[in-house]
């Protein structure tokens, strides 16, 4: 039995109401009689219930809002993936100068990869309204393999489309592998303060043997093959391995020099410092024959090509990739790679 049914609780439930004059109440009729305290309790309960209902309605409204917001965000993201803005070309109905950008490190997993650059170059050369191609370069270099792929493709495209010239324009920096690519162009231009050159090869890593010894860490490495642990950063450096690796670097450097000489020809000055890995300003590079003149991509399109309209054929990152990069997901991988790997790069 609950408090509502109990006859022993004088503060709750119904009890007979005496009639005026002390008479007995009529049989079969009961009238609720709530004490003042009980009335206040009911008001508090009513306020509490109303408050809870209001809070639930407010929660439902916010829930619906955030659901619509999430749905809209996902819809926009899917739309951008389906129709990425970066992959579209600027509208051009007539003759124009094609533009292909090379930005950042040149590597297979970067935007400036051979696949992206070569794909953009092929599209630009195949376009009938593109009278010339401008390579706008702002890169410190990178992989000799990726640079070599682009260099060879530029040479091939120039032979297939002899009427269409290629101009390389260096903005802030066009060094090492980036200059490797530029040397395949018909002509190279830069700003007077641009950094040009760095015709050399570099490979580096770290040795951790001293730190391991201090920490009491023992290296345990099992291999099949005498040189499988070649240049292992956790093992003492071996002189014969260093000599062998230096030979690989020298051979790659020789390939780089031959490519630059083939591209620039007798325009290069007779200066042995050209291939020492030094980097030059735009004015110095012009004196040494590393570039043909000073000017921007707009200058080349307007004054050299004769078609001022520039249409960008460059490959772009998808919006999703931009979001991922901004979150810095790849930072740890890049740091670990630099710490543990000996990477061969043109610098």
Short mmCIF file of C-alpha atoms in Angstrom, two decimals:
data_model
loop_
_atom_site.label_atom_id
_atom_site.label_comp_id
_atom_site.label_asym_id
_atom_site.label_seq_id
_atom_site.Cartn_x
_atom_site.Cartn_y
_atom_site.Cartn_z
CA UNK A 1 0.00 0.00 0.00
CA UNK A 2 1.35 3.46 -0.95
CA UNK A 3 1.15 6.76 0.83
CA UNK A 4 -1.71 7.68 -1.45
CA UNK A 5 -3.81 4.78 -0.12
CA UNK A 6 -2.80 4.95 3.50
CA UNK A 7 -5.43 6.02 6.03
CA UNK A 8 -2.75 6.55 8.67
CA UNK A 9 -1.05 9.53 7.00
CA UNK A 10 -2.99 12.67 7.90
CA UNK A 11 -1.08 14.79 5.35
CA UNK A 12 -1.97 12.83 2.25
CA UNK A 13 -5.04 11.22 0.71
CA UNK A 14 -8.74 11.94 1.27
CA UNK A 15 -10.60 12.02 4.53
CA UNK A 16 -14.20 12.76 5.40
CA UNK A 17 -15.17 16.38 5.62
CA UNK A 18 -17.47 17.32 8.44
CA UNK A 19 -20.62 19.20 7.58
CA UNK A 20 -21.51 22.49 9.09
CA UNK A 21 -23.07 22.30 12.46
CA UNK A 22 -21.02 19.28 13.42
CA UNK A 23 -23.10 16.93 11.37
CA UNK A 24 -21.74 13.81 9.83
CA UNK A 25 -20.72 13.85 6.18
CA UNK A 26 -23.01 12.41 3.69
CA UNK A 27 -22.47 8.75 3.04
CA UNK A 28 -20.46 7.76 -0.06
CA UNK A 29 -18.90 11.19 -0.69
CA UNK A 30 -15.33 12.25 -0.01
CA UNK A 31 -13.81 15.64 -0.71
CA UNK A 32 -10.00 16.13 -1.12
CA UNK A 33 -8.55 18.15 1.64
CA UNK A 34 -4.87 19.19 1.14
CA UNK A 35 -3.01 20.91 3.90
CA UNK A 36 -1.05 24.09 3.04
CA UNK A 37 2.26 22.20 3.06
CA UNK A 38 0.92 19.70 0.54
CA UNK A 39 -0.14 22.51 -1.81
CA UNK A 40 3.37 23.94 -1.83
CA UNK A 41 4.77 20.50 -2.57
CA UNK A 42 2.45 20.15 -5.53
CA UNK A 43 3.56 23.51 -6.89
CA UNK A 44 7.22 22.53 -6.56
CA UNK A 45 6.55 19.21 -8.29
CA UNK A 46 4.70 21.01 -11.07
CA UNK A 47 7.57 23.44 -11.56
CA UNK A 48 10.07 20.57 -11.61
CA UNK A 49 8.05 18.63 -14.18
CA UNK A 50 7.68 21.73 -16.39
CA UNK A 51 11.37 22.43 -16.08
CA UNK A 52 12.26 18.87 -17.11
CA UNK A 53 9.90 19.04 -20.08
CA UNK A 54 11.43 22.36 -21.16
CA UNK A 55 14.94 20.94 -20.85
CA UNK A 56 13.97 17.89 -22.91
CA UNK A 57 12.50 20.07 -25.65
CA UNK A 58 15.65 22.20 -25.65
CA UNK A 59 17.87 19.08 -25.86
CA UNK A 60 15.82 17.73 -28.76
CA UNK A 61 16.12 21.03 -30.64
CA UNK A 62 19.92 21.11 -30.18
CA UNK A 63 20.14 17.45 -31.13
CA UNK A 64 18.25 18.09 -34.36
CA UNK A 65 20.44 21.12 -35.08
CA UNK A 66 23.70 19.22 -34.66
CA UNK A 67 22.39 16.30 -36.72
CA UNK A 68 21.55 18.65 -39.58
CA UNK A 69 24.94 20.35 -39.17
CA UNK A 70 26.77 17.01 -39.35
CA UNK A 71 24.71 15.91 -42.33
CA UNK A 72 25.45 19.18 -44.13
CA UNK A 73 29.18 18.87 -43.41
CA UNK A 74 29.30 15.30 -44.72
CA UNK A 75 27.29 16.25 -47.80
CA UNK A 76 29.67 19.14 -48.54
CA UNK A 77 32.69 16.89 -48.04
CA UNK A 78 31.31 14.25 -50.40
CA UNK A 79 30.47 16.90 -52.97
CA UNK A 80 34.02 18.29 -52.84
CA UNK A 81 35.46 14.80 -53.22
CA UNK A 82 33.17 14.09 -56.16
CA UNK A 83 33.87 17.41 -57.83
CA UNK A 84 37.25 18.62 -56.50
CA UNK A 85 37.84 22.24 -57.31
CA UNK A 86 41.57 21.79 -57.73
CA UNK A 87 41.27 19.42 -60.64
CA UNK A 88 39.39 21.82 -62.87
CA UNK A 89 41.13 24.04 -65.40
CA UNK A 90 40.56 27.73 -65.66
CA UNK A 91 38.11 28.47 -68.40
CA UNK A 92 39.85 29.41 -71.63
CA UNK A 93 38.16 29.62 -74.99
CA UNK A 94 41.10 30.85 -77.02
CA UNK A 95 44.86 30.74 -77.25
CA UNK A 96 46.68 30.78 -73.94
CA UNK A 97 49.88 29.88 -72.10
CA UNK A 98 49.70 26.68 -70.08
CA UNK A 99 50.98 26.81 -66.50
CA UNK A 100 52.26 23.82 -64.51
CA UNK A 101 53.42 24.41 -60.94
CA UNK A 102 56.11 22.50 -59.06
CA UNK A 103 55.83 23.39 -55.39
CA UNK A 104 57.54 21.84 -52.40
CA UNK A 105 59.68 18.71 -52.11
CA UNK A 106 59.86 16.47 -55.15
CA UNK A 107 58.94 12.99 -53.95
CA UNK A 108 56.59 10.15 -54.83
CA UNK A 109 54.29 10.85 -51.86
CA UNK A 110 54.24 14.62 -52.28
CA UNK A 111 52.15 16.92 -54.46
CA UNK A 112 55.24 17.53 -56.59
CA UNK A 113 55.51 13.89 -57.60
CA UNK A 114 56.46 12.73 -61.07
CA UNK A 115 52.95 11.33 -61.64
CA UNK A 116 51.28 14.66 -60.88
CA UNK A 117 53.76 16.79 -62.80
CA UNK A 118 53.93 14.50 -65.83
CA UNK A 119 50.14 14.17 -65.95
CA UNK A 120 49.73 17.95 -65.96
CA UNK A 121 52.43 18.37 -68.61
CA UNK A 122 50.82 15.85 -70.94
CA UNK A 123 47.44 17.57 -70.63
CA UNK A 124 49.04 20.96 -71.34
CA UNK A 125 50.92 19.71 -74.40
CA UNK A 126 47.86 17.94 -75.80
CA UNK A 127 45.71 21.08 -75.50
CA UNK A 128 45.62 22.71 -78.95
CA UNK A 129 44.94 26.18 -77.57
CA UNK A 130 48.03 26.08 -75.34
CA UNK A 131 50.75 27.75 -77.41
CA UNK A 132 53.51 27.19 -74.81
CA UNK A 133 54.07 25.68 -71.37
CA UNK A 134 55.46 27.50 -68.35
CA UNK A 135 56.87 25.50 -65.44
CA UNK A 136 56.58 27.69 -62.35
CA UNK A 137 59.04 26.23 -59.86
CA UNK A 138 59.36 26.82 -56.14
CA UNK A 139 61.12 23.75 -54.75
CA UNK A 140 64.31 22.87 -52.87
CA UNK A 141 64.59 19.57 -54.75
CA UNK A 142 64.10 16.01 -53.63
CA UNK A 143 64.21 12.57 -55.18
CA UNK A 144 66.62 12.13 -58.12
CA UNK A 145 64.36 9.39 -59.47
CA UNK A 146 61.24 11.57 -59.51
CA UNK A 147 63.22 14.48 -60.96
CA UNK A 148 64.68 12.21 -63.64
CA UNK A 149 61.22 10.98 -64.64
CA UNK A 150 59.99 14.54 -65.16
CA UNK A 151 63.18 15.57 -66.99
CA UNK A 152 62.86 12.67 -69.44
CA UNK A 153 59.17 13.34 -70.04
CA UNK A 154 59.80 17.00 -70.83
CA UNK A 155 62.42 15.96 -73.38
CA UNK A 156 60.00 13.47 -74.94
CA UNK A 157 57.13 15.95 -75.11
CA UNK A 158 59.36 18.59 -76.69
CA UNK A 159 60.23 16.12 -79.45
CA UNK A 160 56.60 15.11 -79.95
CA UNK A 161 55.37 18.73 -79.99
CA UNK A 162 58.29 20.68 -81.50
CA UNK A 163 56.14 23.78 -82.07
CA UNK A 164 55.40 24.13 -78.36
CA UNK A 165 58.18 25.53 -76.18
CA UNK A 166 58.71 24.95 -72.48
CA UNK A 167 59.85 27.75 -70.17
CA UNK A 168 60.93 27.18 -66.57
CA UNK A 169 60.37 30.10 -64.19
CA UNK A 170 61.96 29.90 -60.74
CA UNK A 171 60.32 31.96 -58.00
CA UNK A 172 61.84 31.68 -54.51
CA UNK A 173 64.02 28.63 -55.01
CA UNK A 174 64.79 26.20 -57.80
CA UNK A 175 67.55 24.04 -56.39
CA UNK A 176 68.90 20.55 -56.84
CA UNK A 177 66.20 18.23 -58.21
CA UNK A 178 64.06 21.26 -59.09
CA UNK A 179 66.87 22.67 -61.20
CA UNK A 180 67.37 19.20 -62.69
CA UNK A 181 63.80 19.49 -64.04
CA UNK A 182 64.25 23.12 -65.11
CA UNK A 183 67.31 22.28 -67.20
CA UNK A 184 65.07 20.26 -69.54
CA UNK A 185 63.18 23.40 -70.56
CA UNK A 186 63.98 25.50 -73.64
CA UNK A 187 64.71 28.53 -71.47
CA UNK A 188 64.93 29.28 -67.73
CA UNK A 189 63.95 32.53 -66.02
CA UNK A 190 64.13 33.64 -62.39
CA UNK A 191 63.97 36.65 -60.12
CA UNK A 192 67.20 38.45 -59.33
CA UNK A 193 66.94 37.22 -55.72
CA UNK A 194 65.86 33.65 -56.52
CA UNK A 195 68.03 30.80 -55.27
CA UNK A 196 69.25 28.68 -58.18
CA UNK A 197 71.58 25.72 -58.54
CA UNK A 198 72.75 23.39 -55.78
CA UNK A 199 73.79 20.81 -58.35
CA UNK A 200 74.83 18.03 -56.03
CA UNK A 201 73.66 14.93 -54.19
CA UNK A 202 73.24 14.42 -50.46
CA UNK A 203 72.33 11.49 -48.25
CA UNK A 204 72.31 11.56 -44.49
CA UNK A 205 71.26 9.80 -41.36
CA UNK A 206 72.15 9.40 -37.68
CA UNK A 207 74.34 7.08 -35.67
CA UNK A 208 72.96 5.98 -32.32
CA UNK A 209 75.72 3.65 -31.10
CA UNK A 210 77.09 6.08 -28.50
CA UNK A 211 73.67 6.78 -27.03
CA UNK A 212 72.85 3.08 -26.94
CA UNK A 213 76.06 2.32 -25.09
CA UNK A 214 75.32 4.96 -22.45
CA UNK A 215 71.80 3.67 -22.00
CA UNK A 216 72.92 0.06 -21.87
CA UNK A 217 70.97 -0.91 -24.98
CA UNK A 218 72.28 -3.89 -26.94
CA UNK A 219 71.76 -4.10 -30.70
CA UNK A 220 70.60 -7.50 -31.95
CA UNK A 221 70.44 -7.74 -35.73
CA UNK A 222 70.07 -10.93 -37.75
CA UNK A 223 70.61 -10.91 -41.51
CA UNK A 224 71.07 -13.23 -44.46
CA UNK A 225 73.49 -11.51 -46.79
CA UNK A 226 76.78 -9.81 -45.95
CA UNK A 227 75.52 -6.28 -46.73
CA UNK A 228 71.88 -6.55 -45.74
CA UNK A 229 72.49 -4.32 -42.71
CA UNK A 230 74.17 -1.72 -44.93
CA UNK A 231 74.63 1.61 -43.09
CA UNK A 232 72.48 0.47 -40.16
CA UNK A 233 72.23 3.52 -37.85
CA UNK A 234 72.28 1.34 -34.73
CA UNK A 235 75.54 -0.41 -35.64
CA UNK A 236 79.09 1.00 -35.83
CA UNK A 237 79.96 2.62 -39.14
CA UNK A 238 82.00 0.43 -41.52
CA UNK A 239 84.60 2.14 -43.74
CA UNK A 240 83.99 -0.15 -46.71
CA UNK A 241 80.28 0.64 -46.59
CA UNK A 242 80.99 4.38 -46.54
CA UNK A 243 83.28 4.03 -49.55
CA UNK A 244 80.65 2.07 -51.46
CA UNK A 245 77.93 4.58 -50.60
CA UNK A 246 80.14 7.47 -51.67
CA UNK A 247 80.49 5.77 -55.04
CA UNK A 248 76.69 5.65 -55.39
CA UNK A 249 76.50 9.37 -54.61
CA UNK A 250 79.22 10.19 -57.12
CA UNK A 251 77.47 8.18 -59.82
CA UNK A 252 74.16 9.94 -59.17
CA UNK A 253 75.94 13.30 -59.19
CA UNK A 254 77.47 12.43 -62.56
CA UNK A 255 74.00 11.70 -63.96
CA UNK A 256 72.81 15.06 -62.66
CA UNK A 257 75.72 16.92 -64.27
CA UNK A 258 75.21 15.19 -67.61
CA UNK A 259 71.51 16.08 -67.62
CA UNK A 260 72.23 19.75 -66.89
CA UNK A 261 74.92 19.92 -69.58
CA UNK A 262 72.60 18.27 -72.10
CA UNK A 263 69.85 20.76 -71.30
CA UNK A 264 71.90 23.94 -71.07
CA UNK A 265 74.64 23.16 -73.59
CA UNK A 266 77.16 25.88 -74.32
CA UNK A 267 75.15 28.45 -72.35
CA UNK A 268 76.90 27.23 -69.20
CA UNK A 269 79.95 29.21 -68.09
CA UNK A 270 83.30 27.45 -67.84
CA UNK A 271 83.33 27.40 -64.05
CA UNK A 272 84.04 24.22 -62.10
CA UNK A 273 82.06 25.57 -59.12
CA UNK A 274 78.84 25.09 -61.06
CA UNK A 275 78.59 21.44 -60.06
CA UNK A 276 80.00 21.73 -56.54
CA UNK A 277 76.61 21.99 -54.85
CA UNK A 278 76.74 25.76 -54.39
CA UNK A 279 73.58 27.79 -54.76
CA UNK A 280 73.42 31.15 -56.52
CA UNK A 281 71.19 34.21 -56.69
CA UNK A 282 69.25 34.87 -59.87
CA UNK A 283 71.72 37.52 -61.05
CA UNK A 284 74.69 35.25 -60.41
CA UNK A 285 72.93 32.33 -62.08
CA UNK A 286 72.39 34.41 -65.21
CA UNK A 287 76.10 35.27 -65.38
CA UNK A 288 76.97 31.59 -65.01
CA UNK A 289 74.51 30.52 -67.70
CA UNK A 290 72.27 28.61 -65.33
CA UNK A 291 69.30 30.76 -66.42
CA UNK A 292 68.54 32.78 -69.56
CA UNK A 293 66.98 35.89 -68.07
CA UNK A 294 65.16 37.61 -65.24
CA UNK A 295 61.37 37.61 -65.14
CA UNK A 296 58.20 36.12 -63.69
CA UNK A 297 55.76 33.66 -65.24
CA UNK A 298 53.50 36.56 -66.24
CA UNK A 299 56.45 38.29 -67.88
CA UNK A 300 57.32 35.16 -69.84
CA UNK A 301 53.70 34.65 -70.96
CA UNK A 302 53.33 38.28 -72.00
CA UNK A 303 56.75 39.17 -73.41
CA UNK A 304 58.28 35.88 -74.51
CA UNK A 305 55.32 33.67 -75.48
CA UNK A 306 53.02 36.49 -76.57
CA UNK A 307 49.94 35.00 -74.86
CA UNK A 308 49.30 36.78 -71.59
CA UNK A 309 46.43 34.52 -70.47
CA UNK A 310 47.75 31.82 -68.14
CA UNK A 311 45.72 28.66 -67.63
CA UNK A 312 46.74 26.47 -64.70
CA UNK A 313 46.98 22.76 -65.53
CA UNK A 314 48.57 21.80 -62.20
CA UNK A 315 47.30 18.86 -60.18
CA UNK A 316 45.93 19.83 -56.78
CA UNK A 317 45.33 18.05 -53.50
CA UNK A 318 41.80 16.94 -52.75
CA UNK A 319 40.00 18.91 -50.01
CA UNK A 320 40.05 15.81 -47.80
CA UNK A 321 43.82 15.56 -48.12
CA UNK A 322 44.16 19.22 -47.14
CA UNK A 323 42.15 18.56 -44.00
CA UNK A 324 44.29 15.56 -43.10
CA UNK A 325 47.50 17.50 -43.68
CA UNK A 326 46.30 20.38 -41.54
CA UNK A 327 45.69 17.98 -38.69
CA UNK A 328 49.34 16.99 -38.89
CA UNK A 329 48.74 13.26 -39.19
CA UNK A 330 51.88 12.76 -41.26
CA UNK A 331 54.19 14.65 -38.91
CA UNK A 332 55.22 11.64 -36.87
CA UNK A 333 55.90 9.51 -39.94
CA UNK A 334 58.03 12.22 -41.52
CA UNK A 335 60.05 12.76 -38.36
CA UNK A 336 60.67 9.05 -37.88
CA UNK A 337 61.69 8.69 -41.51
CA UNK A 338 64.24 11.47 -41.19
CA UNK A 339 65.61 9.99 -37.99
CA UNK A 340 65.94 6.39 -39.08
CA UNK A 341 66.39 6.39 -42.85
CA UNK A 342 69.31 7.35 -45.04
CA UNK A 343 67.62 9.06 -47.94
CA UNK A 344 69.23 9.95 -51.24
CA UNK A 345 68.29 13.42 -52.43
CA UNK A 346 69.44 16.00 -54.91
CA UNK A 347 70.43 19.15 -53.09
#
